[in-house]
Coordinates of C-alpha atoms in Angstrom, one line a residue:
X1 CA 80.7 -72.8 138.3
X2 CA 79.8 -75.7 136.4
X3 CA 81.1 -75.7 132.8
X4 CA 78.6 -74.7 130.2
X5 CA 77.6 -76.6 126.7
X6 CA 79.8 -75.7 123.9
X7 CA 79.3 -72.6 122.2
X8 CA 77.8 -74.7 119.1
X9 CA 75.7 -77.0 121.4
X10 CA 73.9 -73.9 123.4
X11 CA 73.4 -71.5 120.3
X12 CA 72.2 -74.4 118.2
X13 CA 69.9 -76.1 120.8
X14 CA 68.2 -72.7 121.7
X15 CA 67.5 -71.6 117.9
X16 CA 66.4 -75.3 117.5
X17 CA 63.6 -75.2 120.0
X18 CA 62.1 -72.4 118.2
X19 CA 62.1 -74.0 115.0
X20 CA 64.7 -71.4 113.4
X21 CA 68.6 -71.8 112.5
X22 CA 70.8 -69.8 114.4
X23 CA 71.5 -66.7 112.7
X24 CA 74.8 -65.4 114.0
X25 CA 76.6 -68.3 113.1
X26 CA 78.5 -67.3 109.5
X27 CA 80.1 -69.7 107.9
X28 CA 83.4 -68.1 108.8
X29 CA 82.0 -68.5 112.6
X30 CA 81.5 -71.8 112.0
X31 CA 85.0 -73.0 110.4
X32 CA 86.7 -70.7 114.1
X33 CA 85.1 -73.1 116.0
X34 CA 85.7 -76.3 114.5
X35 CA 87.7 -79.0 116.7
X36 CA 90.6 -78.9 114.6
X37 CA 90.9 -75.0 114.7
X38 CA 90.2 -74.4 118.3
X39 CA 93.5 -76.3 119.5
X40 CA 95.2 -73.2 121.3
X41 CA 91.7 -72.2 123.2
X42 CA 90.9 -72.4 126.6
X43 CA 88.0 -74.2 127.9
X44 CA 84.9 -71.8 128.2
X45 CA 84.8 -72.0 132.2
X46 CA 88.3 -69.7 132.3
X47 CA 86.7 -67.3 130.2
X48 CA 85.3 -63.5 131.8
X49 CA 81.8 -64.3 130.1
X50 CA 80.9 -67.4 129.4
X51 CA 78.1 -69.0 127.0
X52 CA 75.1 -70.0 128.1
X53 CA 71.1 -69.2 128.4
X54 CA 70.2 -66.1 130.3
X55 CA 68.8 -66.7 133.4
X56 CA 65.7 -66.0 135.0
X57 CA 68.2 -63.7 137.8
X58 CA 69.0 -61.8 134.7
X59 CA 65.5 -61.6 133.6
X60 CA 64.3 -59.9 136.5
X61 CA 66.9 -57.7 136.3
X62 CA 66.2 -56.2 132.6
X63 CA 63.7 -53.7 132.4
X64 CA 63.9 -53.8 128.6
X65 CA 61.6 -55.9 125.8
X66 CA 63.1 -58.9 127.6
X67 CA 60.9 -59.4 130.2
X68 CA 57.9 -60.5 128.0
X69 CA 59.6 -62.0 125.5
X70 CA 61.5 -65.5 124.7
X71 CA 65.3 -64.6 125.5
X72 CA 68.4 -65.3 123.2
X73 CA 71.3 -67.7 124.0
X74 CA 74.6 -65.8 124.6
X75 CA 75.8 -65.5 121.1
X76 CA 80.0 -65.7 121.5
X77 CA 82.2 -65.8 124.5
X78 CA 83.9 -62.4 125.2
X79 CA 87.6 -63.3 125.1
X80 CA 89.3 -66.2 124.2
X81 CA 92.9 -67.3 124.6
X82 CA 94.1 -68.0 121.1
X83 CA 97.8 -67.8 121.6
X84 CA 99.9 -69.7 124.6
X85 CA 101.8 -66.6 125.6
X86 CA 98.1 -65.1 126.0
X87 CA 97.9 -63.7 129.7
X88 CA 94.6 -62.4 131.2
X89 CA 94.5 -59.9 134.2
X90 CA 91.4 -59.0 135.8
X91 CA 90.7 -55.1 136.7
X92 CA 88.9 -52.8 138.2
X93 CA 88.1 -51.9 141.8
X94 CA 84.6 -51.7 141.6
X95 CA 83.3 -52.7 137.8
X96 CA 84.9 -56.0 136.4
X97 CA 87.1 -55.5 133.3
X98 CA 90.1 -57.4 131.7
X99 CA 93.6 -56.5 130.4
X100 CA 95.1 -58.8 127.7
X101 CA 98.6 -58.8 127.3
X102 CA 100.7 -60.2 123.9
X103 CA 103.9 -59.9 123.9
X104 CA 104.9 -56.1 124.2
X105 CA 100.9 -55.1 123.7
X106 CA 98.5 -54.8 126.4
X107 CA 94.5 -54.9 125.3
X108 CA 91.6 -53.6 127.8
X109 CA 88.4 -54.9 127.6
X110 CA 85.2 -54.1 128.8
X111 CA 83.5 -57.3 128.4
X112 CA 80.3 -55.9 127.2
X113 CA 77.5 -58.6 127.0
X114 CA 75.3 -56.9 124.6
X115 CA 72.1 -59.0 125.4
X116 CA 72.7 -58.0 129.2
X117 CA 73.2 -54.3 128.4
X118 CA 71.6 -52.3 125.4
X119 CA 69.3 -49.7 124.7
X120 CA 65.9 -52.1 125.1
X121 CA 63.2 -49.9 126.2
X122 CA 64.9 -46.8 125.8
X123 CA 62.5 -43.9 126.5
X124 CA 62.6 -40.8 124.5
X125 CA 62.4 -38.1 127.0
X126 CA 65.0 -37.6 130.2
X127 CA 62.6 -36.8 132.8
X128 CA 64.5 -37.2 136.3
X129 CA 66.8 -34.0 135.4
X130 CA 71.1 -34.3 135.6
X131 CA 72.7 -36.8 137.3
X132 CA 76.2 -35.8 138.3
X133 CA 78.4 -38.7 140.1
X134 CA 81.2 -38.4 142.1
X135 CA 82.7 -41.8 143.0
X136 CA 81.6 -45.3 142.1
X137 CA 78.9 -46.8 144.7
X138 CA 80.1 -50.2 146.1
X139 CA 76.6 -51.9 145.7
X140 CA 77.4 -51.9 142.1
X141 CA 79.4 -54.7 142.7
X142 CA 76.1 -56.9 143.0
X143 CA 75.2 -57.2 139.4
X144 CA 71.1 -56.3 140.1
X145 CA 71.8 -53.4 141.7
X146 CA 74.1 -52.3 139.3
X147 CA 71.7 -52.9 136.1
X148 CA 69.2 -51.3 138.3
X149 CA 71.2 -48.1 138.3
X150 CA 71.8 -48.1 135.1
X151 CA 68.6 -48.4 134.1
X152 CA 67.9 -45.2 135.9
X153 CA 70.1 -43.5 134.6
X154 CA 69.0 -43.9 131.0
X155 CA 66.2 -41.7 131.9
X156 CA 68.5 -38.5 133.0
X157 CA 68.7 -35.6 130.8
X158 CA 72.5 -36.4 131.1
X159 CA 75.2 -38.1 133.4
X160 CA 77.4 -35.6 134.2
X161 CA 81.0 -37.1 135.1
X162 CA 83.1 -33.8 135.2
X163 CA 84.1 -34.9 139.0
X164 CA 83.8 -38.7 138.8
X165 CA 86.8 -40.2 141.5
X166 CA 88.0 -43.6 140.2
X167 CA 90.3 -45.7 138.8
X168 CA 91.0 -45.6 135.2
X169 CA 89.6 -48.7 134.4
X170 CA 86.4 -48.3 136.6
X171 CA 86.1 -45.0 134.6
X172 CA 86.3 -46.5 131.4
X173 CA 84.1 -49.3 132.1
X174 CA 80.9 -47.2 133.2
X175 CA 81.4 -45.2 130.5
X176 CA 81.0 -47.6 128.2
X177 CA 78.2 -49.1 130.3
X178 CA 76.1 -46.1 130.1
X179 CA 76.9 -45.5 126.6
X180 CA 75.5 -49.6 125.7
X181 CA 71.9 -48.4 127.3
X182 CA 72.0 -45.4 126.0
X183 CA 72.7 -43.0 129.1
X184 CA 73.8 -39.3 127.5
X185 CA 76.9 -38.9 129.0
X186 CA 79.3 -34.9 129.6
X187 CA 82.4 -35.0 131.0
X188 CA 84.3 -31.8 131.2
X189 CA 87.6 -33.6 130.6
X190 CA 88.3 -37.0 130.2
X191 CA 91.7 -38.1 131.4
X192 CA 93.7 -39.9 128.6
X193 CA 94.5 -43.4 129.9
X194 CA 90.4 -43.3 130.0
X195 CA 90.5 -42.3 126.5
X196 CA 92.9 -45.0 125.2
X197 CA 90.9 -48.1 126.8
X198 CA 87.4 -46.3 125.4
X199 CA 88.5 -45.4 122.1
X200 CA 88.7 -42.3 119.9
X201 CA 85.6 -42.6 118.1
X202 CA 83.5 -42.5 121.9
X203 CA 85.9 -40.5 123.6
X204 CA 85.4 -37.6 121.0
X205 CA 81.6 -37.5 121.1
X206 CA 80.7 -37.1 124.7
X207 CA 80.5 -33.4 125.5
X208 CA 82.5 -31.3 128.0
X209 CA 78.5 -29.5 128.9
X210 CA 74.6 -29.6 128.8
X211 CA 74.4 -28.1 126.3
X212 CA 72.1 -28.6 123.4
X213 CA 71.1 -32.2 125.3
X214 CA 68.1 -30.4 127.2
X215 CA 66.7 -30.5 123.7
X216 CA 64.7 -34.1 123.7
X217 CA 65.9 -34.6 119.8
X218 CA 69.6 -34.0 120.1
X219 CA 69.7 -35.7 123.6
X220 CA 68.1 -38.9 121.6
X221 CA 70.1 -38.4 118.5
X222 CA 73.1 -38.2 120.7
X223 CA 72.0 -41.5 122.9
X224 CA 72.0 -43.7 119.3
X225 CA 75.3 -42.4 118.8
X226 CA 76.8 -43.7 121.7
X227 CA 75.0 -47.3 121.6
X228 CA 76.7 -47.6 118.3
X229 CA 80.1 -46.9 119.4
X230 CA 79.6 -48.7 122.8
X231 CA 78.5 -51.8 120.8
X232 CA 80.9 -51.6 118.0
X233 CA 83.9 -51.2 119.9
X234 CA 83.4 -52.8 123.2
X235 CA 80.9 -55.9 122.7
X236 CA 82.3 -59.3 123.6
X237 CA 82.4 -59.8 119.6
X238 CA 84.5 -57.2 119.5
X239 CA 86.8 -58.5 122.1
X240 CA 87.5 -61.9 120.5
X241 CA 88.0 -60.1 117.2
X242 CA 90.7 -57.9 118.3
X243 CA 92.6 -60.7 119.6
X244 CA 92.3 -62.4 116.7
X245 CA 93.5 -59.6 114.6
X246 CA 96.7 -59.2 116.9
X247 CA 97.6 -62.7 117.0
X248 CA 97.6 -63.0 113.2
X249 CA 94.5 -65.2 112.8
X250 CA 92.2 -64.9 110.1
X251 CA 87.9 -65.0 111.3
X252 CA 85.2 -63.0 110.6
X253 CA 83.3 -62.3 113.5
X254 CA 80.9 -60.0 112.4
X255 CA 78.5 -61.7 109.5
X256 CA 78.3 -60.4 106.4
X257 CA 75.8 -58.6 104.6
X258 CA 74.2 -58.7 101.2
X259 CA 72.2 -55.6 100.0
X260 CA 69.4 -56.5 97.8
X261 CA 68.1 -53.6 95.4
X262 CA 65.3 -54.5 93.3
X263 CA 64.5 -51.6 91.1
X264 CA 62.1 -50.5 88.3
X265 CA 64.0 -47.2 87.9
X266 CA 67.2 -46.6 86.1
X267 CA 67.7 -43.1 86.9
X268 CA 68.0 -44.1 90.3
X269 CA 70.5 -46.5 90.8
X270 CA 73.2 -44.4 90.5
X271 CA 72.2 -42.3 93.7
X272 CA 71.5 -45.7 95.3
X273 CA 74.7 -47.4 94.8
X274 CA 76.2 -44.3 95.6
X275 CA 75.2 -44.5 99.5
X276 CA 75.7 -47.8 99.4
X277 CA 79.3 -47.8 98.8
X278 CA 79.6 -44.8 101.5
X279 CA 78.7 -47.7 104.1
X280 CA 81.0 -47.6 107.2
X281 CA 80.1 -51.5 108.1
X282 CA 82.9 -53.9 106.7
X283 CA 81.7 -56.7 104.9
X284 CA 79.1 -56.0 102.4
X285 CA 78.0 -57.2 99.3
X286 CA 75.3 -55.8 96.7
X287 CA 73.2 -57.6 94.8
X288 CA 71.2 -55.1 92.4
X289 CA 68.0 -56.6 90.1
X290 CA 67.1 -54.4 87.2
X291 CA 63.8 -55.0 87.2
X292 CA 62.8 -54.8 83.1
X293 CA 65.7 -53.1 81.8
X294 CA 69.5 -53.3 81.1
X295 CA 71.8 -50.8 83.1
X296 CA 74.4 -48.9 81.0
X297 CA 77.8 -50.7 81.1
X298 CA 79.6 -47.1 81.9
X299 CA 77.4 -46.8 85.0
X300 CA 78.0 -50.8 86.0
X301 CA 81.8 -49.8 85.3
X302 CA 81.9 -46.5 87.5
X303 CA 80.1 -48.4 90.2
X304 CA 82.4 -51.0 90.3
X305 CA 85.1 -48.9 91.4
X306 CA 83.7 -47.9 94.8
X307 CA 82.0 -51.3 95.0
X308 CA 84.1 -54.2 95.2
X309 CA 81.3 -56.9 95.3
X310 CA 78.9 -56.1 93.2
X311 CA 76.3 -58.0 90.9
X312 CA 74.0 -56.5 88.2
X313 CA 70.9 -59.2 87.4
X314 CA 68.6 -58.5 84.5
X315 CA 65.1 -59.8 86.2
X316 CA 62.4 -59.9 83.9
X317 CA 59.6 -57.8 83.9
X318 CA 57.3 -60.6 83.9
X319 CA 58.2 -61.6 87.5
X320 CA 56.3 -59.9 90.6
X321 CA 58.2 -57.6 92.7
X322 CA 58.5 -61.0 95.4
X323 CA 59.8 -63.4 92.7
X324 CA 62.8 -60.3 92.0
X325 CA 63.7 -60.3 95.3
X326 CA 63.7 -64.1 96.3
X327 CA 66.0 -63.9 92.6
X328 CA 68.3 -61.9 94.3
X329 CA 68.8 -63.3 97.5
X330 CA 69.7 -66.6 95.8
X331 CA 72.6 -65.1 93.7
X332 CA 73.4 -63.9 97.0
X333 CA 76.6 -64.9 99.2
X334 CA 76.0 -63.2 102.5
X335 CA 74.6 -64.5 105.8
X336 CA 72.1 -62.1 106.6
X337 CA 70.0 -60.0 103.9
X338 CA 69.4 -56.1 104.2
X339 CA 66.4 -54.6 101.4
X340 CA 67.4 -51.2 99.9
X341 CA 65.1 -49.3 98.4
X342 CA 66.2 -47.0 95.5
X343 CA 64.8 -43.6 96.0
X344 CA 65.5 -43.5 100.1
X345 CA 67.8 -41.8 102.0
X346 CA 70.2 -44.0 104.5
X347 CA 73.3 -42.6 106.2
X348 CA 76.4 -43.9 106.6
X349 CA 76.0 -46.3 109.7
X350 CA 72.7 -47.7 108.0
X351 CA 73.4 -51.3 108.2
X352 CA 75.7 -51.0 111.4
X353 CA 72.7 -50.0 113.3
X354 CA 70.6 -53.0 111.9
X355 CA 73.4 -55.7 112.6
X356 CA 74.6 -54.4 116.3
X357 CA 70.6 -54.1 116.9
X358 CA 70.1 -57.9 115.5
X359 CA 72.9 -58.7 118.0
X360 CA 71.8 -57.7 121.2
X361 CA 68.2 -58.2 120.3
X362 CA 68.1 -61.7 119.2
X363 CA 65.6 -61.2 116.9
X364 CA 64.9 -63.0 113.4
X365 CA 64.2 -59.5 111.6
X366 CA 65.4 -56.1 112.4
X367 CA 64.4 -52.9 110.9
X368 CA 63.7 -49.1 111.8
X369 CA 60.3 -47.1 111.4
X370 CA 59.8 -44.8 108.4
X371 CA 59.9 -42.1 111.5
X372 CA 61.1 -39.6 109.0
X373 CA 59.6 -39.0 105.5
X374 CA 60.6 -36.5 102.9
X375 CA 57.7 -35.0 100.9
X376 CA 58.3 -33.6 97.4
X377 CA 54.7 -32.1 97.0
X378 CA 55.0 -30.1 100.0
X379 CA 58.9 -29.8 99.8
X380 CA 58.7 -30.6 104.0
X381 CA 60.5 -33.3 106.1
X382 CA 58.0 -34.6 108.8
X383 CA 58.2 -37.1 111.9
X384 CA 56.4 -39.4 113.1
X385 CA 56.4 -43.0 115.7
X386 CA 59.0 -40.9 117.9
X387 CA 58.3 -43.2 120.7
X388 CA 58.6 -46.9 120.3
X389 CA 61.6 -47.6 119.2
X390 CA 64.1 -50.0 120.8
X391 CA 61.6 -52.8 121.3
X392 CA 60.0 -55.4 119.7
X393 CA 57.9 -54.7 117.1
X394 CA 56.6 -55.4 113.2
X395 CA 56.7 -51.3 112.7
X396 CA 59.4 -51.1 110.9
X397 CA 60.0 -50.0 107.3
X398 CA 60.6 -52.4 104.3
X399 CA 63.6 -50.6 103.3
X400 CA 65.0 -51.3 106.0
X401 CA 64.7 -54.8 107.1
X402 CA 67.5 -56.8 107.9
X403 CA 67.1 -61.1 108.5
X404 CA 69.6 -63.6 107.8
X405 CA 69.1 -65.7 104.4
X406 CA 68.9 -69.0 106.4
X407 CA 65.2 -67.5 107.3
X408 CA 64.2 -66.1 103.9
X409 CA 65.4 -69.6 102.1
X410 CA 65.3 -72.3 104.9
X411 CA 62.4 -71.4 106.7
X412 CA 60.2 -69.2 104.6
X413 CA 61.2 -71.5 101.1
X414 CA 62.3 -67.8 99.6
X415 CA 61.1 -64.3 99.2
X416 CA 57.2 -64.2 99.2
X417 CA 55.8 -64.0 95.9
X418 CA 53.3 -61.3 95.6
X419 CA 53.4 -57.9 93.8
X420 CA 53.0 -56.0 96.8
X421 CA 53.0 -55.9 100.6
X422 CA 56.1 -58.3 100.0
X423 CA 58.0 -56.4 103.2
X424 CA 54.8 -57.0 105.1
X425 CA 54.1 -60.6 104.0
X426 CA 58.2 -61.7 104.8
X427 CA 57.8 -60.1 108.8
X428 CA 54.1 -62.3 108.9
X429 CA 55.8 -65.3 107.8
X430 CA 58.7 -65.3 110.3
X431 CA 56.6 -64.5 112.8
X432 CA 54.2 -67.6 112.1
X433 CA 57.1 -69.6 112.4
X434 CA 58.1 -68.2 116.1
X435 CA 60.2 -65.7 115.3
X436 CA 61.0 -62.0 116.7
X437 CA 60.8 -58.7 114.5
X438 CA 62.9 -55.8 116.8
X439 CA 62.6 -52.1 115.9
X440 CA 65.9 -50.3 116.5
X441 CA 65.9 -46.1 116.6
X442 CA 64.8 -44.6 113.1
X443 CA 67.5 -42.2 112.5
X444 CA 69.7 -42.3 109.3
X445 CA 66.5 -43.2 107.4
X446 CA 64.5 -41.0 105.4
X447 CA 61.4 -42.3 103.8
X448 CA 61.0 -40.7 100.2
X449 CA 57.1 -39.6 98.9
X450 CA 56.8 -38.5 95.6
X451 CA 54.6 -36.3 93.9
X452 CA 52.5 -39.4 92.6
X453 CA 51.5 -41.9 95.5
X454 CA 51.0 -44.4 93.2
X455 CA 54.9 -44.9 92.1
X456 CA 55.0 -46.3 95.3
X457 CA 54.7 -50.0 96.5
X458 CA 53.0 -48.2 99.6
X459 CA 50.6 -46.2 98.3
X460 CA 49.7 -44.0 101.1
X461 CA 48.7 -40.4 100.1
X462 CA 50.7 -37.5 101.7
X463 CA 47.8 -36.9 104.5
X464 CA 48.4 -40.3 105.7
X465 CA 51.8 -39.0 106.8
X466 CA 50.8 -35.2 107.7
X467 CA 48.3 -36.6 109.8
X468 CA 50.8 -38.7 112.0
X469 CA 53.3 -36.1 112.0
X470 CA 54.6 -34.7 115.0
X471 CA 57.3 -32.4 113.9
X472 CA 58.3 -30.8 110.1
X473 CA 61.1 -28.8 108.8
X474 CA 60.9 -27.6 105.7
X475 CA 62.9 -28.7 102.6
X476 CA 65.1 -31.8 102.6
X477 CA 66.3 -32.0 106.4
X478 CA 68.9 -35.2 106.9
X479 CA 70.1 -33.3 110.0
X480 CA 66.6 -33.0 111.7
X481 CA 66.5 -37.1 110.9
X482 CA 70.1 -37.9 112.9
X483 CA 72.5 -38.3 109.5
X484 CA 76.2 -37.6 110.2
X485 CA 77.0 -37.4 106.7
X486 CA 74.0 -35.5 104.6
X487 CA 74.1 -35.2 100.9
X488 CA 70.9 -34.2 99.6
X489 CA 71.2 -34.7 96.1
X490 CA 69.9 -38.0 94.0
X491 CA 66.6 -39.0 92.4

């Protein structure tokens, strides 16, 4: 196999063709792999996954979003050796994997190329019944036919592997496969070793039965819930980030994120800093624009102590709701910019969603679809746009957008200005400028409509909504929207 560009060379060259910066890239990414801090790596050809463009092979083998669109560059190789006494073994009888041994400690790893494998395309409904498999088929070993399967298998009610035959590693491997695309997975029991090399956090959510998954909602709720762990854990980020960790070298692999609040309303900051610090993703920071007013120095205080990086601005109520925003995403420090809005429910793995679904997406903007939305006239939680999501799309919600600030400030020249439709107006402008808006699944979002349409930027009456809806529960129901953590008071 040839040897492929740098890393720098093929991520940079690809985002430069399409006239935007490379957005997964940190700064902290950067300073890894400079020269004079890469002298212990291997060359990329000796690595399990390698950089490089996807190819049109791997095109033809995706059956997600990918096939229409522009594809993204492989964003970081999956392991790399960053010690001498590093040794590499390569498993599995059937299914590729790796063992990385330190020292005394041994690391699996699944290798999992997120842009290769994730949930694009995901369809709502499992229409082809239970799968239940027995042994690992050979013709997995060619890489279409394997794709192929587990394409299909996405579409099951559930892949039962009670009785699955094979080796530990093989095991582990197609577990993780299936959860990266979104395949519901039972297993009766899984054997230990198995658990070990999947993790506690994935091992501890697949079910022993059916179950409730013949219900179309749980079986999807459960399906985001195993993308996230598949893609947390088990990505080739994820790899190279665990082997840092153990060999004592500081990098941050994952970017960071700054939350940007603009706000009109003091008596609902509180309740929105208060989800915000319940965030499970690492390395955030929260940038909060008082819109016309001063916030009391007990609440900045209180907040402080849950939020380690925080900043209070006083914007002035002069400035358009645009102007307040592009204020606060120049006072802030992270690479990629997530809006908050302050009367809006998020759960706790909020802006994980929105960064794992900018990874394996490749898109400039990310966001989820206001699928659920809380009236207070009607006291009733409805849903709407249950199909859709996992693709590329500009239906997403503004409170919800993620992007990275190089697009908002380098290519955009900061925040549109505008006192409305500023959500609408930032997605139009990246898009004129050739870039990609993905919509990941909607759940652990709740849209809030109050009593007065009009306190709202969007100011849709409630029949907009009842007339889209195609479920309701009445009262405040964060269960019925996917949270894992509800808390229903605030606002």
């Amino acid at each position: 196999m040839p040897r492929p560009k740098s890393l720098l060379a093929t991520l940079l060259g690809a985002r430069q063709k399409s006239g935007l910066s490379s957005l997964f890239l940190p700064r902290e990414m950067r300073a890894f792999f400079r020269r004079s801090q890469c002298k212990n790596l291997r060359s990329l050809d000796q690595l399990p996954v390698l950089a490089g463009s996807i190819d049109k092979q791997d095109q033809k083998n995706l059956n997600g979003p990918w096939s229409s669109q522009k594809l993204p560059p492989l964003e970081v190789v999956a392991c790399a050796s960053v010690s001498d006494d590093l040794v590499m073994e390569k498993v599995g009888s059937v299914l590729p994997s790796y063992n990385f041994k330190i020292g005394n400690q041994t690391f699996w790893s699944a290798a999992l190329n997120p842009y290769r494998l994730n949930p694009g395309g995901w369809l709502q409904v499992g229409s082809n019944g239970v799968l239940r498999l027995s042994r690992p088929n050979p013709k997995w070993q060619k890489k279409s036919l394997y794709h192929r399967f587990l394409s299909s298998a996405r579409n099951r009610i559930a892949v039962d592997l009670t009785n699955f035959q094979a080796s530990t590693e093989d095991t582990a491997r197609l577990i993780v496969d299936l959860s990266a695309v979104g395949a519901p997975i039972v297993c009766a029991e899984l054997r230990p070793e198995v658990v070990v090399r999947i993790g506690k956090d994935l091992s501890e959510l697949i079910p022993s039965r059916i179950g409730k998954l013949v219900d179309p909602l749980n079986r999807e709720i459960y399906s985001s819930q195993l993308r996230r762990y598949a893609h947390r854990d088990h990505a080739i980020q994820a790899n190279l980030a665990n082997l840092l960790r153990v060999t004592g070298r500081s990098s941050v692999i994952t970017p960071t994120v700054s939350i940007v609040l603009a706000t009109q309303r003091p008596q609902l900051v509180e309740f929105a800093l208060a989800q915000i610090a319940k965030q499970s993703y690492p390395h955030l920071e929260v940038v909060v624009g008082c819109h016309g007013f001063e916030l009391e120095k007990s609440l900045i205080a209180s907040s402080r102590q849950s939020l380690d990086n925080l900043k209070i601005l006083s914007c002035s109520r002069e400035k358009n709701l645009g102007e307040v925003l592009a204020e606060l995403v120049s006072h802030s420090d992270g690479d990629l910019i997530s809006k908050w809005d302050d009367d809006d429910w998020y759960d706790i793995d909020h802006i994980l969603d929105l960064v794992l679904a900018m990874r394996y997406s490749g898109a400039e903007i990310v966001g989820k679809a206001a699928e659920f939305i809380y009236s207070e006239l009607l006291d009733l939680t409805m849903r709407r746009f249950s199909i859709g999501a996992e693709n590329f799309s500009t239906t997403i919600a503004g409170g919800t957008i993620l992007t990275s600030k190089e697009v908002i400030t380098d290519v955009l020249g900061g925040w549109p200005s505008a006192p409305r439709r500023v959500d609408r107006l930032l997605i139009d402008g990246v898009l004129k400028a050739g870039g990609l808006c993905y919509r990941t699944h909607g759940f652990g979002y709740v849209l809030r409509r109050g009593v007065d349409p009009m306190a709202h930027t969007w100011d849709q009456g409630i029949g907009y909504f009842l007339a889209a809806s195609v479920a309701q529960r009445a009262g405040l129901d964060l269960e019925f929207a996917g949270f894992s953590e509800v808390d229903r008071h605030g606002g």
